[in-house]
mmCIF file of C-alpha atoms and ligand atoms in Angstrom:
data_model
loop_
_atom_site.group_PDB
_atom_site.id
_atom_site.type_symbol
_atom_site.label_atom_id
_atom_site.label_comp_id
_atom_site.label_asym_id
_atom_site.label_seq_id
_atom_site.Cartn_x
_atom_site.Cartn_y
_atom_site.Cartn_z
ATOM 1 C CA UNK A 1 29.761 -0.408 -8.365
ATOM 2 C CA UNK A 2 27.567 -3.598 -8.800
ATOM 3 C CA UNK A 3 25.519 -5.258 -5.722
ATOM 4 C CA UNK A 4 22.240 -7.119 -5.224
ATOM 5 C CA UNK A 5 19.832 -7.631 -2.606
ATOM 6 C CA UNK A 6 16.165 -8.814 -1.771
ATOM 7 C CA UNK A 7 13.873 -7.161 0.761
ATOM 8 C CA UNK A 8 10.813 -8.229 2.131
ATOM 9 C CA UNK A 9 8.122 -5.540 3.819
ATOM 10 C CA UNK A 10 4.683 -5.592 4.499
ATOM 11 C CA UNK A 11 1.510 -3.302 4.383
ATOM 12 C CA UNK A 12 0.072 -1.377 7.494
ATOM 13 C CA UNK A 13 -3.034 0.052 8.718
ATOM 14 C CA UNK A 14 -3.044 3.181 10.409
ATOM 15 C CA UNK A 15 -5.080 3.379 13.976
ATOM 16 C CA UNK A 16 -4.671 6.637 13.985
ATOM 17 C CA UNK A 17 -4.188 8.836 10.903
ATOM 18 C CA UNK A 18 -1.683 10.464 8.909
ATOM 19 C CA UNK A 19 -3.643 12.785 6.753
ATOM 20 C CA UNK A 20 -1.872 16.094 5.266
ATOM 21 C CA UNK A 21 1.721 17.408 5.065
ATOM 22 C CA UNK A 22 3.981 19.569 6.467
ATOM 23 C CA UNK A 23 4.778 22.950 4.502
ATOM 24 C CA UNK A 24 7.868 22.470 2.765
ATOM 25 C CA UNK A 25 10.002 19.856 1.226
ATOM 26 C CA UNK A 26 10.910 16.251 2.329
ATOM 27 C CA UNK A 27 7.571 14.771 2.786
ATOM 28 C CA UNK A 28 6.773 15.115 6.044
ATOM 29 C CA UNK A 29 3.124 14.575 8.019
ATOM 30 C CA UNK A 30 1.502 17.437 9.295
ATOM 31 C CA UNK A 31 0.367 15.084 12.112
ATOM 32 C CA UNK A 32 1.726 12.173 13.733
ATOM 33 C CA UNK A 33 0.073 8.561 13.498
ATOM 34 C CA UNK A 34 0.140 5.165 14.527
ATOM 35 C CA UNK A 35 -0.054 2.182 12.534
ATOM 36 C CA UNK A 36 0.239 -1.943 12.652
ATOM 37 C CA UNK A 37 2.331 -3.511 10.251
ATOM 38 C CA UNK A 38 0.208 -6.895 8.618
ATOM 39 C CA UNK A 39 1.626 -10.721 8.267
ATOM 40 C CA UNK A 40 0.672 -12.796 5.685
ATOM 41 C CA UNK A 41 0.759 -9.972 2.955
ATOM 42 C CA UNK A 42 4.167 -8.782 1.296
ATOM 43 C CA UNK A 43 5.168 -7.350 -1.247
ATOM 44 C CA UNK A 44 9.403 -8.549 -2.538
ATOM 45 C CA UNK A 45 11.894 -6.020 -4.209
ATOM 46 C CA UNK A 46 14.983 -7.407 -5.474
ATOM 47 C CA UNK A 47 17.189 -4.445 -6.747
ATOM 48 C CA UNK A 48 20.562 -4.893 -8.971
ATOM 49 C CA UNK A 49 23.153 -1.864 -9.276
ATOM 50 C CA UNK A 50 24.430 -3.327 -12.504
ATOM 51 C CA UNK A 51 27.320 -0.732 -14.980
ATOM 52 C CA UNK A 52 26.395 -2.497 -17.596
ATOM 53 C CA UNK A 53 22.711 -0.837 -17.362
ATOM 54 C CA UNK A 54 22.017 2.982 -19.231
ATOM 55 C CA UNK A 55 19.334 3.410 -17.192
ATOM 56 C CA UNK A 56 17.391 2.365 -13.961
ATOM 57 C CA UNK A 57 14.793 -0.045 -14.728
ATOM 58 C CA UNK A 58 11.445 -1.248 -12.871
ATOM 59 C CA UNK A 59 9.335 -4.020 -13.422
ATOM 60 C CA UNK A 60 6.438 -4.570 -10.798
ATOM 61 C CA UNK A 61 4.826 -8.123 -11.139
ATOM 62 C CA UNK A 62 6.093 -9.180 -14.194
ATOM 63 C CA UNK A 63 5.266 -5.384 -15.894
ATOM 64 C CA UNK A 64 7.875 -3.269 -16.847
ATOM 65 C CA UNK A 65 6.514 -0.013 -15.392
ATOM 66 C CA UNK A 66 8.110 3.701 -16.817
ATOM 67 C CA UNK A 67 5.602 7.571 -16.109
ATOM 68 C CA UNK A 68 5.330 8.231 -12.671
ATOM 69 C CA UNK A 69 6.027 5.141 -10.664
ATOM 70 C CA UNK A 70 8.962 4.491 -12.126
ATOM 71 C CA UNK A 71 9.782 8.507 -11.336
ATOM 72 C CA UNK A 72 9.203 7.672 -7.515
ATOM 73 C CA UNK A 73 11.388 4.831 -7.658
ATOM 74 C CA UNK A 74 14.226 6.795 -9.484
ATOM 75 C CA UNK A 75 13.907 9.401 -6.955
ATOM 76 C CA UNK A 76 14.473 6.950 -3.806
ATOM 77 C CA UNK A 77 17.400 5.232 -5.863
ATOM 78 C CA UNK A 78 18.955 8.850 -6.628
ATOM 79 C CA UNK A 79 18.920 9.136 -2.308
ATOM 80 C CA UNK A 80 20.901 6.271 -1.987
ATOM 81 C CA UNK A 81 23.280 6.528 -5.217
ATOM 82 C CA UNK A 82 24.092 10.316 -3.599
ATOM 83 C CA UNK A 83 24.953 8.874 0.092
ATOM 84 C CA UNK A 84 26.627 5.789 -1.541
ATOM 85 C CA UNK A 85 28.502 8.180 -4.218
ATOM 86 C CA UNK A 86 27.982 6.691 -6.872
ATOM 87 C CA UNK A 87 26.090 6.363 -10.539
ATOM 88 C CA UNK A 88 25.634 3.113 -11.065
ATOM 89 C CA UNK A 89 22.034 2.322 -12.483
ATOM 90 C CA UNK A 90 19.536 0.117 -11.238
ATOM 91 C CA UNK A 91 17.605 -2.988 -11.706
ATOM 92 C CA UNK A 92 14.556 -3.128 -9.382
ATOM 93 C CA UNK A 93 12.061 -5.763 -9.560
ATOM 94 C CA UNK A 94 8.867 -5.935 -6.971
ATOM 95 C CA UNK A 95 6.224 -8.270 -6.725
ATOM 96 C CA UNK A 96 3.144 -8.086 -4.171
ATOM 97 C CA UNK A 97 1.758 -11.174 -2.892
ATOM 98 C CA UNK A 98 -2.049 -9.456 -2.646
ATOM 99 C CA UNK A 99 -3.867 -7.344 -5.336
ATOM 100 C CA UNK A 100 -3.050 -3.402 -6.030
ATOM 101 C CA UNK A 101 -6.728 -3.400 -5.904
ATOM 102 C CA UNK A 102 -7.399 -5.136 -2.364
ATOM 103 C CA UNK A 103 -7.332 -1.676 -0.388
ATOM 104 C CA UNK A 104 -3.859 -3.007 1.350
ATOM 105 C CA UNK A 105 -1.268 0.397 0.101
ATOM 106 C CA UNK A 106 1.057 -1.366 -1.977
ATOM 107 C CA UNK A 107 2.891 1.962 -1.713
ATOM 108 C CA UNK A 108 3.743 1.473 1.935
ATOM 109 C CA UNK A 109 5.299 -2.364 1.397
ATOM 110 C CA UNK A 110 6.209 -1.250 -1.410
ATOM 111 C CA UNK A 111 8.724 1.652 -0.860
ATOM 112 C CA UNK A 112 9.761 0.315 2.735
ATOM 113 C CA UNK A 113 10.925 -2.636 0.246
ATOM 114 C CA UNK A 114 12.444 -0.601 -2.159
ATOM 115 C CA UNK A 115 14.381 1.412 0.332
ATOM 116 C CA UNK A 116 15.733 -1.816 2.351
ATOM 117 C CA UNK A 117 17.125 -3.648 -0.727
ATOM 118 C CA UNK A 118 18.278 -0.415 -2.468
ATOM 119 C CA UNK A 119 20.377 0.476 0.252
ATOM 120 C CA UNK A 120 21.916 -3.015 1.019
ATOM 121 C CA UNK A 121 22.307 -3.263 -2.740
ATOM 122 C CA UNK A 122 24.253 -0.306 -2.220
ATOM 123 C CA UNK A 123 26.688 -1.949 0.119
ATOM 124 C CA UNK A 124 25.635 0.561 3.010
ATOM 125 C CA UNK A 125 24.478 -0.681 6.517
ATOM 126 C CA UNK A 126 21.827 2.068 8.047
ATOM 127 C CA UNK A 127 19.983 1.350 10.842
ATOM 128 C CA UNK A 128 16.143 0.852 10.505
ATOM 129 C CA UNK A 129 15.698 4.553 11.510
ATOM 130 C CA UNK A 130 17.413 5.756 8.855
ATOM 131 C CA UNK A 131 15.636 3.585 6.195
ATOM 132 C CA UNK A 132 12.297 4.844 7.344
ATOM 133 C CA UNK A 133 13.835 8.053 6.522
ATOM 134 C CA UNK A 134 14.632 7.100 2.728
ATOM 135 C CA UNK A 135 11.311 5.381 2.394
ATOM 136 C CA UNK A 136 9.380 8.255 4.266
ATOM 137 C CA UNK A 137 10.729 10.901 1.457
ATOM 138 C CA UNK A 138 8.593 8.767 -1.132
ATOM 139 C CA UNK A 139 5.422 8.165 0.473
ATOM 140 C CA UNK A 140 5.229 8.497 4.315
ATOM 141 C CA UNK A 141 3.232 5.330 5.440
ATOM 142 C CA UNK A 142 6.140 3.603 3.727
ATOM 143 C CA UNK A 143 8.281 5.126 6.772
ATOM 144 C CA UNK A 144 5.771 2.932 9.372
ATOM 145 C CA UNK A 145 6.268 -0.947 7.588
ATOM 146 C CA UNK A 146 10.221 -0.563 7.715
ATOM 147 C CA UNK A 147 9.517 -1.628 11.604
ATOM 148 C CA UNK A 148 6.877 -4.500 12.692
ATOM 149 C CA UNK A 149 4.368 -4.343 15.069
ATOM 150 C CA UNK A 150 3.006 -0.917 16.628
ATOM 151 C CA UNK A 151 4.428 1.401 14.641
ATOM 152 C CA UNK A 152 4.910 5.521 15.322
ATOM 153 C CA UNK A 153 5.290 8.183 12.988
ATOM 154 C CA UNK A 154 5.672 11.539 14.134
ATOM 155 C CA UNK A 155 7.286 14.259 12.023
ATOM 156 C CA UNK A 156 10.088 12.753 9.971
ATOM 157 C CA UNK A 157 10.807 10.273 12.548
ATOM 158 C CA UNK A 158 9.175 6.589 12.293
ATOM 159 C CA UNK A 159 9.394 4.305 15.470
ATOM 160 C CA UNK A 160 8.079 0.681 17.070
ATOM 161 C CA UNK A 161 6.012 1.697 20.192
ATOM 162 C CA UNK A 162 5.352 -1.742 20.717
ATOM 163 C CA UNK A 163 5.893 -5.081 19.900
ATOM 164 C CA UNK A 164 2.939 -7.340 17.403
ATOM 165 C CA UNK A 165 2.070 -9.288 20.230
ATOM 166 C CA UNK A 166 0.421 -6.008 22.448
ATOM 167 C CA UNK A 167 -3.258 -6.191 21.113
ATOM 168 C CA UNK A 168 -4.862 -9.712 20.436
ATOM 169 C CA UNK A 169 -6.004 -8.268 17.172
ATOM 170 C CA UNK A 170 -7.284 -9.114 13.412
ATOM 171 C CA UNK A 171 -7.861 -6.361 10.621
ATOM 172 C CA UNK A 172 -10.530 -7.697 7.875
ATOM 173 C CA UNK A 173 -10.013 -6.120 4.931
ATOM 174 C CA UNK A 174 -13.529 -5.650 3.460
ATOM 175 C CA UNK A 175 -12.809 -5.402 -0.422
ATOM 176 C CA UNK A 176 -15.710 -3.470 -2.188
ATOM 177 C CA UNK A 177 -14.446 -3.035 -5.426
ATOM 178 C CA UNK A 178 -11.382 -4.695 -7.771
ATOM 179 C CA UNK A 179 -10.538 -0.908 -9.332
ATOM 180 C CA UNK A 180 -7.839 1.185 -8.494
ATOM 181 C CA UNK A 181 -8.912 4.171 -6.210
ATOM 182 C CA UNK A 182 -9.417 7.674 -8.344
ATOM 183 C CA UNK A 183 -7.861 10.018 -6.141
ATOM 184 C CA UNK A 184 -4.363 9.113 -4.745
ATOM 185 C CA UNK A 185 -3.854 10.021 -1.409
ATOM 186 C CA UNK A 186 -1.280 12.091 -1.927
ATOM 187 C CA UNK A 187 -3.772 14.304 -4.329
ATOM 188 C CA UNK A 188 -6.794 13.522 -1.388
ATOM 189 C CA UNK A 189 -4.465 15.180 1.014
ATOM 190 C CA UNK A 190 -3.425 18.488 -1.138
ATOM 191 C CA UNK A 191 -6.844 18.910 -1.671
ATOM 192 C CA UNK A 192 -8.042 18.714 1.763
ATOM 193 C CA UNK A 193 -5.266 20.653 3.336
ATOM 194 C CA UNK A 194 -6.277 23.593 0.638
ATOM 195 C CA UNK A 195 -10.088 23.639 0.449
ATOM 196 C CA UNK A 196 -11.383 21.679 3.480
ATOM 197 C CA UNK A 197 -13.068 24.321 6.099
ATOM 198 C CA UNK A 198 -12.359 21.319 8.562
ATOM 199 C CA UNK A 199 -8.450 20.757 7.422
ATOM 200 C CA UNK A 200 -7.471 23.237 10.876
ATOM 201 C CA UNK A 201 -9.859 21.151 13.213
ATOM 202 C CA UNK A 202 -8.152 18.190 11.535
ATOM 203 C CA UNK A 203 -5.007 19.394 12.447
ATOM 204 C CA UNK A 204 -5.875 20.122 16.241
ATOM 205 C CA UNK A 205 -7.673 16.717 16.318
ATOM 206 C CA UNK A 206 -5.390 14.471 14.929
ATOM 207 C CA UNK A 207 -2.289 14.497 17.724
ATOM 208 C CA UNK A 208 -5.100 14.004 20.610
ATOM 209 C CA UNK A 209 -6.636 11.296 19.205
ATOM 210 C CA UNK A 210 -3.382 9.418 18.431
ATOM 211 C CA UNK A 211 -1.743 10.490 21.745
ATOM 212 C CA UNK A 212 -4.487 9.024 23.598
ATOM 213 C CA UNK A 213 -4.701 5.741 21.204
ATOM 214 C CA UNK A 214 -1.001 5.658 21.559
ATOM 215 C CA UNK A 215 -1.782 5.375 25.713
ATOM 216 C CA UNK A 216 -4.760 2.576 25.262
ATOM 217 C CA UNK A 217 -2.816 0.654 23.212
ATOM 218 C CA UNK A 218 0.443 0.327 25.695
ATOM 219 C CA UNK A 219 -2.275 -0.261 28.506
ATOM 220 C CA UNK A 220 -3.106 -3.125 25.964
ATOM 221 C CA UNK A 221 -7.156 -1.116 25.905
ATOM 222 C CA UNK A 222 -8.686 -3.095 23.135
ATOM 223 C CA UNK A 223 -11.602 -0.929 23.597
ATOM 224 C CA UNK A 224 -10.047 2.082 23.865
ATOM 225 C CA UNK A 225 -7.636 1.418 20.815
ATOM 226 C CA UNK A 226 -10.563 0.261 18.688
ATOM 227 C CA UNK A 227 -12.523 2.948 19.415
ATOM 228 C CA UNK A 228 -10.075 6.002 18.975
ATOM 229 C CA UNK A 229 -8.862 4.188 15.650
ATOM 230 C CA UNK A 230 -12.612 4.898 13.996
ATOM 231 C CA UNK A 231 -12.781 8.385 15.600
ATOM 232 C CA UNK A 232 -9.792 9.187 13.720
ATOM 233 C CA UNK A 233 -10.601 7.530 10.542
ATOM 234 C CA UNK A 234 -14.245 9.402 10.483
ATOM 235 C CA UNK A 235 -12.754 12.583 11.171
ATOM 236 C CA UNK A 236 -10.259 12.707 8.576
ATOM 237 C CA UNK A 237 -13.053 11.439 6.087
ATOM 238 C CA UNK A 238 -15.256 14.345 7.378
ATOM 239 C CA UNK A 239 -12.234 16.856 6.638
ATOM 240 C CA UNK A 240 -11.483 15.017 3.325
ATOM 241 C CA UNK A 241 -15.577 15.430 2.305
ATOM 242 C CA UNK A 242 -15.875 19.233 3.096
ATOM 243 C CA UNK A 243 -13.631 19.486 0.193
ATOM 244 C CA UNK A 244 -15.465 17.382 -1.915
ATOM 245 C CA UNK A 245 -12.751 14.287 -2.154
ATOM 246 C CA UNK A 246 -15.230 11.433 -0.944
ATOM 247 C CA UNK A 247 -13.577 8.024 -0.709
ATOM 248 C CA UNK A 248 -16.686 6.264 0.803
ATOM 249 C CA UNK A 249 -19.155 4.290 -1.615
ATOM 250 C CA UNK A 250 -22.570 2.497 -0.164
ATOM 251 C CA UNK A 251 -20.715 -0.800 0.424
ATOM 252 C CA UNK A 252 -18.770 1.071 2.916
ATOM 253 C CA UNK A 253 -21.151 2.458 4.613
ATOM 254 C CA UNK A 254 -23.054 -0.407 4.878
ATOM 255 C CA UNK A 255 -19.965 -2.095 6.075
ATOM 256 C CA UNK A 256 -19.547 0.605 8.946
ATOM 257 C CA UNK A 257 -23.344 0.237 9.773
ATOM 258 C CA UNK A 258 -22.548 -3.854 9.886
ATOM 259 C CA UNK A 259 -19.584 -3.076 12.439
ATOM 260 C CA UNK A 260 -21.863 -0.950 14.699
ATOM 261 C CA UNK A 261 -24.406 -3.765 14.516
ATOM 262 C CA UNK A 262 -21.951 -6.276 15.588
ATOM 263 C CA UNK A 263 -20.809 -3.718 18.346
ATOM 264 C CA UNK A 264 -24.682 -3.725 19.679
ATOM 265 C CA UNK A 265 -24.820 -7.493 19.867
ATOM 266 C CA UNK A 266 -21.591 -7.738 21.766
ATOM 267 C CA UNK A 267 -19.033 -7.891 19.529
ATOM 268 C CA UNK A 268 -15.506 -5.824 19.748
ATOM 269 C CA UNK A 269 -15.648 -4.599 16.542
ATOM 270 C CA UNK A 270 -14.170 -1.457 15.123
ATOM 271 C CA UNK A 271 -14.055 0.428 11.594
ATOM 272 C CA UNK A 272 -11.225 1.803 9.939
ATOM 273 C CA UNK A 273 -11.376 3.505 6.430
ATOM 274 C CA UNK A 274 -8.006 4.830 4.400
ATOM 275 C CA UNK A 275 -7.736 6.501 0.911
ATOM 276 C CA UNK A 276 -10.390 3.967 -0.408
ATOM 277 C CA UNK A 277 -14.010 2.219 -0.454
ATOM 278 C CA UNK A 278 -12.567 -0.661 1.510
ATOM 279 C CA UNK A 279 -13.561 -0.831 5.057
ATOM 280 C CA UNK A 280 -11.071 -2.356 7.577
ATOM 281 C CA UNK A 281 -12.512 -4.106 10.488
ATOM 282 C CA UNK A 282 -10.714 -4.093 13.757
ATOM 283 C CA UNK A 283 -11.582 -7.246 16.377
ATOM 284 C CA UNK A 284 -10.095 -9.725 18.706
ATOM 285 C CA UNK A 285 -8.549 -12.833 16.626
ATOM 286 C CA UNK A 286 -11.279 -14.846 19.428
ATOM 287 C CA UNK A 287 -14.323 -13.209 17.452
ATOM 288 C CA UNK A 288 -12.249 -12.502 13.966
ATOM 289 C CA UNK A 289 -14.501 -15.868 12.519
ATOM 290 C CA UNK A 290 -17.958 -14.540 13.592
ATOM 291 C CA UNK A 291 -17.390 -11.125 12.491
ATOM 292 C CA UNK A 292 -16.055 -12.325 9.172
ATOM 293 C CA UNK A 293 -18.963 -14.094 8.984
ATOM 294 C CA UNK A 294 -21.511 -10.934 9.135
ATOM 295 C CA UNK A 295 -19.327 -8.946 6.999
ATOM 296 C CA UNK A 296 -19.272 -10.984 4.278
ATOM 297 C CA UNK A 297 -23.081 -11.306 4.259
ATOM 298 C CA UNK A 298 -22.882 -7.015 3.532
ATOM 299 C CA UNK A 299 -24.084 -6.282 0.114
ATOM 300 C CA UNK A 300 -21.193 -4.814 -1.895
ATOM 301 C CA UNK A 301 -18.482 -6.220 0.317
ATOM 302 C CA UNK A 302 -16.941 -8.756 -2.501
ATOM 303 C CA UNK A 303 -14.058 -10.625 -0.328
ATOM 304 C CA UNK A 304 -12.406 -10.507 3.184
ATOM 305 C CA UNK A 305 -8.723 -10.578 3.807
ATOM 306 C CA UNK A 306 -7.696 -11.398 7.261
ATOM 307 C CA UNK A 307 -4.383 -10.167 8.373
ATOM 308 C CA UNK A 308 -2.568 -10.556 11.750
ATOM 309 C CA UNK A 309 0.034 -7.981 13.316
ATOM 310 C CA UNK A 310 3.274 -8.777 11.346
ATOM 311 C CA UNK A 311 7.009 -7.858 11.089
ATOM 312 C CA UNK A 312 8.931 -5.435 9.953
ATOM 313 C CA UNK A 313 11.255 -5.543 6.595
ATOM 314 C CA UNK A 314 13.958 -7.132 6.198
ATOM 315 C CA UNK A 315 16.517 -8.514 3.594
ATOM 316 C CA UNK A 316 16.401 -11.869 2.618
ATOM 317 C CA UNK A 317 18.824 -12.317 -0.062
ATOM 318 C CA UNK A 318 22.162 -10.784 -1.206
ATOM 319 C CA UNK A 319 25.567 -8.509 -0.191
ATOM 320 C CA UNK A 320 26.100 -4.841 -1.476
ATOM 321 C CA UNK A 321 29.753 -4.314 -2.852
ATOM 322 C CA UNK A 322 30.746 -1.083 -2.750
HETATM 323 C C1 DP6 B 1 -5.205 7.401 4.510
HETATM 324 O O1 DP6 B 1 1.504 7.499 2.721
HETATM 325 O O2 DP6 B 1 -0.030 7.051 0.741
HETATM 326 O O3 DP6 B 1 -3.551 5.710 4.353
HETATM 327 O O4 DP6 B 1 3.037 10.264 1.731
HETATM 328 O O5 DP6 B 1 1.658 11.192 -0.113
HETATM 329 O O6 DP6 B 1 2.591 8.865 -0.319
HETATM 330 P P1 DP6 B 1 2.079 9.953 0.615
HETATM 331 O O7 DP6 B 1 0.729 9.394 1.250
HETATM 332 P P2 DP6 B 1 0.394 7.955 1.845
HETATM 333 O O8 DP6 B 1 -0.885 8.341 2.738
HETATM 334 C C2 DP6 B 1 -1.533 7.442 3.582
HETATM 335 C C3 DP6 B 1 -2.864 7.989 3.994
HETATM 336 C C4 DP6 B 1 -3.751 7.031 4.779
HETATM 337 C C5 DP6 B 1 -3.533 7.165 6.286
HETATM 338 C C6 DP6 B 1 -2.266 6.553 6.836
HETATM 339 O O9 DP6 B 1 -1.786 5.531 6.308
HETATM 340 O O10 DP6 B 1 -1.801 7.074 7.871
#
């Protein structure tokens, strides 16, 4: 077999949190969340099924990459040779358009990429839903940027829940720090679920939160939606910290105390905070230039990248022939 294609995807923030997994294999959250998938930010995955290859090959901007990521990537690939039946090797080659570093999961773009141009590569035509699938089984925010917008995941099943255009809102990335984080999330998330005392209040918490952000946000409750989005990123923090995996530095904090500021002098202004020091502001694209403003003046808080709601992935170049 021999095909090519080119996906495009982009990151997403979660509003509400997927933090833990499900016993068992497959990959699949132990609660459900709810994200938005970013414009301006993308990350581009060509692959080619090529028989004159002896192996499956990765190269992620302009790096030929073997160990572990290039493990993950074989494993998606394996998914799709299996459906596709065939054995064929592979040819991928992914480049992001922001840093690894920026505090923006390259592993979410990144495998919703992967899985989109792997399986048109493959000459096979599954819907979105069953991409998000495939992505899911490497890393389950992945699942959330196959689809633009408001995006669901809940169990193994990712879904839009509403369109880009439902909240007026701006994320500001708040980047503390240029290193890689220490603790993946993956890792984060094993350690929590085993030796947090909070990990079963976690678990209880998490679904209310996001079925109640999931209601503020189709009542288009900026408020509301902003709101329930920090509750959930504090409390899976706390759970994360009562087993000692702290992702928070100063500069965060003193981001978060910045948002609450901004909140007293009348601002919308929200905090979110994933498997990182980087703080992620939530606000109305009206005040996204004044609160951009203060945030940059926070010690510690090096750059801001402002993102609007975006689309999902989608392939931009090339046939599979089966
Ligand atoms: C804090 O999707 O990176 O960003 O499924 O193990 O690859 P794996 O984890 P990953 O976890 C994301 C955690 C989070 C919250 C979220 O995006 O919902």
């Amino acid at each position: 077999m021999s095909g090519f294609a080119v996906a495009i995807a982009h990151p997403n923030i979660a509003l509400s949190k997927y933090w833990g997994k499900r016993a068992g294999a497959g990959n699949v959250p132990a609660v459900p969340s709810l994200s938005v998938t970013l414009a301006g930010l993308a990350t581009t995955t060509s692959v080619t099924f090529d028989p004159r290859l002896t192996a499956d090959a990765l190269e992620i901007n302009g790096v030929e990459v073997s160990g572990e990521p290039l493990r993950r990537a074989i494993g998606l690939v394996d998914r799709v040779r299996d459906a596709a039946g065939t054995r064929t090797f592979a040819r991928i080659v992914s480049r992001n358009d922001f840093p690894t570093a920026s505090g923006l999961a390259s592993s979410a773009s990144g495998f919703a990429a992967l899985a989109l141009a792997t399986v048109r590569a493959a000459g096979l035509d599954w819907p979105a839903d069953r991409v998000a699938d495939l992505a899911r089984r490497s890393s389950a925010s992945a699942a959330r940027s196959v689809f633009g917008g408001f995006v669901e995941l809940e169990g193994e099943a990712a879904r839009a829940v509403a369109p880009k255009t439902a909240l007026d809102l701006r994320v500001l990335v708040c980047v503390t720090t240029e290193e890689e984080k220490k603790v993946s999330s993956t890792d984060g998330m094993g350690v929590t679920s085993r030796e947090s005392p909070y990990y079963a209040a976690w678990l209880e918490e998490a679904p209310r939160i996001h079925h109640a952000l999931r209601e503020a946000l189709l009542a288009g409750d900026f408020e509301r939606v902003g709101a329930l989005a920090e509750k959930s990123a504090l409390a899976m923090h706390a759970s994360a910290m009562a087993a000692g995996i702290v992702y928070v530095t100063g500069a965060t904090l003193a981001a978060l105390a910045e948002v609450r500021a901004m909140r007293d002098a009348g601002i919308s202004a929200w905090a979110t905070i994933d498997a990182g020091p980087h703080l992620k502001c939530l606000v109305r694209a009206s005040e996204a230039a004044a609160a951009k403003a203060r945030l940059s003046g926070v010690p510690g808080v090096l750059r801001i990248i402002e993102a609007a709601p975006g689309d999902g992935a989608r392939v931009i170049e090339g046939e599979g022939r089966a």
